[in-house]
């Protein structure tokens, strides 16, 4: 895993965004990274009504752009002084998730940080927030900050959810990078739905028990190998049964975790549209911050 040298933090100057930018600044301080603040204006937000004159429209746009520039510069200055980090600021016009992902790729960002809320229109509520849409197109890990506490502290308890697929291979190292002093639990969930489907298909209980036992032994060995490779005294492991999105969130709540790290669980397009992926489900339902490894 490459060192994170650039962090992109999206802001719309709301309270949730302020918490997210503070989290991004703290991470930049800890990792020795540069912070890039980005604010994206939707094209329609530049117009206040067709009944107004063209000259007034142009004046309104200029005033709005200057206001945004001033807000960005003020925020950047505040974060520089508070965290002693390098901060850049930019303003783009377009759809938030595409502009943020594009800028992050151009800046060679190793992490994108965004608040859980934003673009609170009816359309956003129907098809997902900016943060959730970012998960699909970003080329680097995306952190969704769900904490509402203004006071940001270093992460203390992390759940690193793995499914032993290639999508979750870098999750333990990413968790250690983002939260080096935290307690980290490697969590593997055996999907109870899969066993239910096997049972409905006519597989008897004895065969299911044999499958379950072999799978558990194999998973335990793989988790042991991961722990040995990480060589992190703060890292433990846990295997549970359940429906993955719910079980991961419930475990995080039981541990009072302040961060969940999860790999990208890919599904076929139609299946993801109908059911939602594990990572999207966790990002939506978790009470704590969520970091998705998109790389």
Tab-separated table of C-alpha atoms in Angstrom:
chain	number	residue	atom	x	y	z
A	1	UNK	CA	0.000	0.000	0.000
A	2	UNK	CA	1.398	3.397	-1.033
A	3	UNK	CA	1.895	6.187	1.484
A	4	UNK	CA	-0.977	8.672	1.600
A	5	UNK	CA	0.554	12.028	0.606
A	6	UNK	CA	-2.544	13.924	-0.523
A	7	UNK	CA	-5.991	13.984	1.100
A	8	UNK	CA	-9.016	15.539	-0.615
A	9	UNK	CA	-11.792	16.831	1.650
A	10	UNK	CA	-15.134	17.880	0.190
A	11	UNK	CA	-17.018	20.717	1.843
A	12	UNK	CA	-20.322	22.525	1.375
A	13	UNK	CA	-19.662	24.586	4.543
A	14	UNK	CA	-22.400	22.749	6.472
A	15	UNK	CA	-21.910	21.406	10.000
A	16	UNK	CA	-21.406	17.792	8.813
A	17	UNK	CA	-18.877	19.031	6.251
A	18	UNK	CA	-17.009	20.979	8.930
A	19	UNK	CA	-16.658	17.815	11.009
A	20	UNK	CA	-15.387	15.990	7.905
A	21	UNK	CA	-12.802	18.656	7.048
A	22	UNK	CA	-11.541	18.643	10.632
A	23	UNK	CA	-11.184	14.872	10.451
A	24	UNK	CA	-9.321	15.185	7.141
A	25	UNK	CA	-7.022	17.826	8.632
A	26	UNK	CA	-6.213	15.642	11.652
A	27	UNK	CA	-5.430	12.716	9.340
A	28	UNK	CA	-3.228	14.958	7.182
A	29	UNK	CA	-1.359	16.002	10.327
A	30	UNK	CA	-0.898	12.400	11.480
A	31	UNK	CA	0.147	11.094	8.061
A	32	UNK	CA	2.280	14.060	7.043
A	33	UNK	CA	0.013	14.600	4.025
A	34	UNK	CA	-1.170	17.696	2.172
A	35	UNK	CA	-4.859	18.594	2.429
A	36	UNK	CA	-6.900	19.688	-0.592
A	37	UNK	CA	-10.262	21.356	0.126
A	38	UNK	CA	-12.804	21.243	-2.683
A	39	UNK	CA	-16.233	22.850	-2.948
A	40	UNK	CA	-18.454	21.980	-5.903
A	41	UNK	CA	-21.244	24.236	-7.129
A	42	UNK	CA	-24.039	22.649	-9.137
A	43	UNK	CA	-24.595	24.626	-12.380
A	44	UNK	CA	-28.269	25.221	-11.539
A	45	UNK	CA	-27.271	26.822	-8.235
A	46	UNK	CA	-25.684	29.664	-10.176
A	47	UNK	CA	-29.075	30.844	-11.445
A	48	UNK	CA	-31.658	32.533	-9.237
A	49	UNK	CA	-34.598	32.688	-11.649
A	50	UNK	CA	-35.292	33.267	-15.326
A	51	UNK	CA	-37.472	36.272	-14.523
A	52	UNK	CA	-34.364	38.267	-13.555
A	53	UNK	CA	-32.256	40.185	-16.068
A	54	UNK	CA	-29.099	38.779	-17.620
A	55	UNK	CA	-26.997	41.501	-16.001
A	56	UNK	CA	-28.371	40.664	-12.563
A	57	UNK	CA	-27.761	36.953	-13.182
A	58	UNK	CA	-24.127	37.654	-14.035
A	59	UNK	CA	-23.722	39.870	-10.999
A	60	UNK	CA	-25.269	37.211	-8.764
A	61	UNK	CA	-22.871	34.561	-10.101
A	62	UNK	CA	-19.859	36.784	-9.507
A	63	UNK	CA	-20.941	37.588	-5.961
A	64	UNK	CA	-21.639	33.932	-5.205
A	65	UNK	CA	-18.290	32.795	-6.583
A	66	UNK	CA	-16.466	35.443	-4.570
A	67	UNK	CA	-18.361	34.450	-1.415
A	68	UNK	CA	-17.400	30.811	-1.916
A	69	UNK	CA	-13.778	31.760	-2.573
A	70	UNK	CA	-13.686	33.780	0.643
A	71	UNK	CA	-15.252	30.922	2.646
A	72	UNK	CA	-12.732	28.433	1.233
A	73	UNK	CA	-9.770	30.684	1.941
A	74	UNK	CA	-11.010	31.324	5.485
A	75	UNK	CA	-11.457	27.598	6.126
A	76	UNK	CA	-8.056	26.773	4.633
A	77	UNK	CA	-6.349	29.410	6.803
A	78	UNK	CA	-8.103	28.111	9.918
A	79	UNK	CA	-7.022	24.512	9.255
A	80	UNK	CA	-3.438	25.551	8.458
A	81	UNK	CA	-3.164	27.369	11.779
A	82	UNK	CA	-4.950	24.745	13.863
A	83	UNK	CA	-3.197	21.649	12.492
A	84	UNK	CA	0.070	23.069	11.074
A	85	UNK	CA	-0.472	21.428	7.690
A	86	UNK	CA	-0.313	22.452	4.043
A	87	UNK	CA	-3.798	23.220	2.721
A	88	UNK	CA	-4.907	23.958	-0.836
A	89	UNK	CA	-8.418	25.112	-1.759
A	90	UNK	CA	-10.357	25.036	-5.026
A	91	UNK	CA	-13.887	25.553	-6.295
A	92	UNK	CA	-15.418	23.540	-9.171
A	93	UNK	CA	-18.717	23.640	-11.073
A	94	UNK	CA	-20.539	20.391	-11.860
A	95	UNK	CA	-21.911	17.303	-10.146
A	96	UNK	CA	-20.275	16.965	-6.745
A	97	UNK	CA	-19.283	13.278	-6.849
A	98	UNK	CA	-17.804	13.404	-10.360
A	99	UNK	CA	-15.872	16.619	-9.735
A	100	UNK	CA	-14.496	15.377	-6.409
A	101	UNK	CA	-13.424	12.023	-7.871
A	102	UNK	CA	-11.852	13.709	-10.894
A	103	UNK	CA	-9.933	16.217	-8.792
A	104	UNK	CA	-8.729	13.458	-6.445
A	105	UNK	CA	-7.392	11.473	-9.399
A	106	UNK	CA	-5.601	14.548	-10.785
A	107	UNK	CA	-4.093	15.351	-7.376
A	108	UNK	CA	-2.988	11.714	-6.946
A	109	UNK	CA	-4.935	11.620	-3.693
A	110	UNK	CA	-4.595	8.601	-1.439
A	111	UNK	CA	-7.822	9.386	0.433
A	112	UNK	CA	-11.080	11.286	-0.067
A	113	UNK	CA	-12.985	12.497	3.010
A	114	UNK	CA	-16.620	13.598	2.810
A	115	UNK	CA	-19.468	14.215	5.224
A	116	UNK	CA	-22.383	11.801	5.241
A	117	UNK	CA	-24.867	14.529	4.293
A	118	UNK	CA	-25.049	16.891	1.367
A	119	UNK	CA	-27.136	17.619	-1.734
A	120	UNK	CA	-30.298	17.119	0.321
A	121	UNK	CA	-32.669	17.274	-2.632
A	122	UNK	CA	-35.428	14.778	-3.356
A	123	UNK	CA	-33.274	13.308	-6.127
A	124	UNK	CA	-30.367	12.799	-3.730
A	125	UNK	CA	-32.660	11.044	-1.254
A	126	UNK	CA	-33.850	8.704	-4.000
A	127	UNK	CA	-30.525	7.729	-5.547
A	128	UNK	CA	-28.087	8.360	-2.717
A	129	UNK	CA	-25.951	11.145	-1.288
A	130	UNK	CA	-22.784	12.583	-2.784
A	131	UNK	CA	-20.732	10.415	-0.422
A	132	UNK	CA	-22.444	7.187	-1.474
A	133	UNK	CA	-22.125	8.024	-5.162
A	134	UNK	CA	-18.438	8.739	-4.600
A	135	UNK	CA	-17.981	5.141	-3.472
A	136	UNK	CA	-18.795	3.911	-6.975
A	137	UNK	CA	-16.431	6.073	-9.000
A	138	UNK	CA	-13.501	7.086	-6.793
A	139	UNK	CA	-10.157	5.426	-7.500
A	140	UNK	CA	-8.828	5.729	-3.947
A	141	UNK	CA	-10.190	4.985	-0.467
A	142	UNK	CA	-13.200	7.083	0.542
A	143	UNK	CA	-13.979	8.012	4.136
A	144	UNK	CA	-17.550	8.954	5.007
A	145	UNK	CA	-17.555	10.935	8.243
A	146	UNK	CA	-20.778	10.207	10.103
A	147	UNK	CA	-19.768	11.497	13.522
A	148	UNK	CA	-21.540	14.708	14.500
A	149	UNK	CA	-19.138	15.674	17.270
A	150	UNK	CA	-17.361	18.940	16.605
A	151	UNK	CA	-14.394	17.798	18.704
A	152	UNK	CA	-12.303	15.408	16.611
A	153	UNK	CA	-10.107	12.832	18.342
A	154	UNK	CA	-7.840	10.094	17.053
A	155	UNK	CA	-9.636	6.827	16.368
A	156	UNK	CA	-9.680	4.496	19.374
A	157	UNK	CA	-11.597	1.398	18.209
A	158	UNK	CA	-11.748	0.160	14.628
A	159	UNK	CA	-13.652	-2.688	13.001
A	160	UNK	CA	-11.842	-3.906	9.888
A	161	UNK	CA	-14.417	-5.987	8.027
A	162	UNK	CA	-12.924	-8.596	5.693
A	163	UNK	CA	-14.431	-11.320	3.543
A	164	UNK	CA	-11.066	-12.841	2.463
A	165	UNK	CA	-11.626	-11.720	-1.132
A	166	UNK	CA	-9.238	-9.586	-3.183
A	167	UNK	CA	-11.459	-6.581	-2.453
A	168	UNK	CA	-10.646	-6.732	1.256
A	169	UNK	CA	-6.988	-7.770	1.035
A	170	UNK	CA	-5.660	-4.306	1.919
A	171	UNK	CA	-8.252	-3.530	4.606
A	172	UNK	CA	-6.088	-4.487	7.638
A	173	UNK	CA	-3.117	-2.406	6.451
A	174	UNK	CA	-5.376	0.533	5.596
A	175	UNK	CA	-6.925	0.366	9.077
A	176	UNK	CA	-3.464	0.358	10.671
A	177	UNK	CA	-2.385	3.312	8.514
A	178	UNK	CA	-5.404	5.464	9.332
A	179	UNK	CA	-5.591	4.492	13.021
A	180	UNK	CA	-2.112	3.338	14.114
A	181	UNK	CA	-2.796	3.614	17.864
A	182	UNK	CA	-6.332	2.190	17.827
A	183	UNK	CA	-7.555	-1.248	18.783
A	184	UNK	CA	-8.428	-2.989	15.519
A	185	UNK	CA	-10.688	-6.014	15.246
A	186	UNK	CA	-10.566	-8.049	12.056
A	187	UNK	CA	-14.180	-9.080	11.562
A	188	UNK	CA	-15.336	-11.861	9.258
A	189	UNK	CA	-19.064	-12.466	8.822
A	190	UNK	CA	-20.332	-15.808	7.542
A	191	UNK	CA	-23.326	-14.897	5.417
A	192	UNK	CA	-26.329	-16.629	6.997
A	193	UNK	CA	-28.333	-16.088	3.796
A	194	UNK	CA	-25.996	-18.385	1.924
A	195	UNK	CA	-26.624	-21.215	4.356
A	196	UNK	CA	-30.368	-20.587	4.151
A	197	UNK	CA	-30.250	-20.919	0.366
A	198	UNK	CA	-28.278	-24.173	0.654
A	199	UNK	CA	-30.818	-25.532	3.134
A	200	UNK	CA	-33.717	-24.627	0.854
A	201	UNK	CA	-31.928	-26.342	-2.018
A	202	UNK	CA	-32.206	-29.624	-0.141
A	203	UNK	CA	-28.797	-29.957	1.502
A	204	UNK	CA	-29.296	-31.816	4.780
A	205	UNK	CA	-28.190	-30.520	8.176
A	206	UNK	CA	-25.273	-32.948	8.511
A	207	UNK	CA	-23.764	-31.778	5.233
A	208	UNK	CA	-24.329	-28.166	6.230
A	209	UNK	CA	-22.514	-28.779	9.526
A	210	UNK	CA	-19.598	-30.306	7.640
A	211	UNK	CA	-19.477	-27.328	5.261
A	212	UNK	CA	-19.694	-24.888	8.153
A	213	UNK	CA	-16.905	-26.591	10.121
A	214	UNK	CA	-14.525	-26.733	7.161
A	215	UNK	CA	-15.259	-23.132	6.218
A	216	UNK	CA	-14.667	-21.986	9.792
A	217	UNK	CA	-11.315	-23.777	10.039
A	218	UNK	CA	-10.211	-22.339	6.703
A	219	UNK	CA	-11.311	-18.816	7.635
A	220	UNK	CA	-9.643	-19.017	11.040
A	221	UNK	CA	-6.351	-20.010	9.441
A	222	UNK	CA	-6.569	-17.159	6.936
A	223	UNK	CA	-7.266	-14.648	9.699
A	224	UNK	CA	-4.321	-16.026	11.672
A	225	UNK	CA	-2.098	-15.523	8.618
A	226	UNK	CA	-3.329	-11.930	8.232
A	227	UNK	CA	-2.639	-11.176	11.893
A	228	UNK	CA	0.850	-12.647	11.630
A	229	UNK	CA	1.587	-10.590	8.519
A	230	UNK	CA	0.360	-7.354	10.118
A	231	UNK	CA	2.400	-7.874	13.282
A	232	UNK	CA	0.190	-5.376	15.107
A	233	UNK	CA	-0.220	-5.954	18.835
A	234	UNK	CA	-3.426	-3.894	18.823
A	235	UNK	CA	-5.108	-6.158	16.247
A	236	UNK	CA	-7.466	-9.031	17.125
A	237	UNK	CA	-9.940	-11.151	15.183
A	238	UNK	CA	-13.581	-12.191	15.352
A	239	UNK	CA	-15.794	-14.495	13.281
A	240	UNK	CA	-19.590	-14.171	13.450
A	241	UNK	CA	-22.650	-15.402	11.569
A	242	UNK	CA	-25.258	-13.062	10.142
A	243	UNK	CA	-26.276	-10.848	7.270
A	244	UNK	CA	-23.008	-8.935	6.591
A	245	UNK	CA	-24.183	-5.279	6.512
A	246	UNK	CA	-26.296	-5.657	9.653
A	247	UNK	CA	-23.772	-7.840	11.491
A	248	UNK	CA	-20.877	-5.464	10.794
A	249	UNK	CA	-22.835	-2.447	12.033
A	250	UNK	CA	-24.091	-4.308	15.115
A	251	UNK	CA	-20.558	-5.438	15.995
A	252	UNK	CA	-19.244	-1.913	15.584
A	253	UNK	CA	-21.977	-0.634	17.889
A	254	UNK	CA	-21.229	-3.336	20.477
A	255	UNK	CA	-17.538	-2.368	20.502
A	256	UNK	CA	-18.382	1.355	20.479
A	257	UNK	CA	-16.174	1.600	17.418
A	258	UNK	CA	-15.532	5.023	15.931
A	259	UNK	CA	-14.469	3.672	12.517
A	260	UNK	CA	-15.356	0.798	10.211
A	261	UNK	CA	-12.917	-0.070	7.426
A	262	UNK	CA	-14.273	-2.255	4.648
A	263	UNK	CA	-13.213	-3.424	1.198
A	264	UNK	CA	-15.224	-2.961	-1.954
A	265	UNK	CA	-17.699	-5.826	-2.341
A	266	UNK	CA	-18.506	-6.048	-6.019
A	267	UNK	CA	-21.821	-7.366	-7.304
A	268	UNK	CA	-23.437	-7.501	-10.708
A	269	UNK	CA	-25.042	-4.200	-11.680
A	270	UNK	CA	-28.670	-5.354	-11.496
A	271	UNK	CA	-28.073	-7.165	-8.207
A	272	UNK	CA	-26.437	-4.118	-6.645
A	273	UNK	CA	-29.280	-1.885	-7.866
A	274	UNK	CA	-31.914	-4.159	-6.359
A	275	UNK	CA	-30.217	-5.242	-3.148
A	276	UNK	CA	-27.337	-2.862	-2.494
A	277	UNK	CA	-23.768	-3.976	-1.888
A	278	UNK	CA	-22.356	-4.831	1.528
A	279	UNK	CA	-20.119	-1.769	1.522
A	280	UNK	CA	-22.957	0.551	0.512
A	281	UNK	CA	-25.205	-0.963	3.198
A	282	UNK	CA	-22.578	-0.437	5.880
A	283	UNK	CA	-21.853	3.115	4.698
A	284	UNK	CA	-25.561	3.929	4.889
A	285	UNK	CA	-26.441	2.235	8.190
A	286	UNK	CA	-23.345	2.597	10.389
A	287	UNK	CA	-23.412	4.987	13.336
A	288	UNK	CA	-19.676	5.653	13.098
A	289	UNK	CA	-17.301	6.794	10.355
A	290	UNK	CA	-16.816	4.397	7.431
A	291	UNK	CA	-13.714	4.007	5.287
A	292	UNK	CA	-14.119	2.097	2.023
A	293	UNK	CA	-11.047	0.815	0.235
A	294	UNK	CA	-11.737	1.519	-3.447
A	295	UNK	CA	-8.207	0.949	-4.685
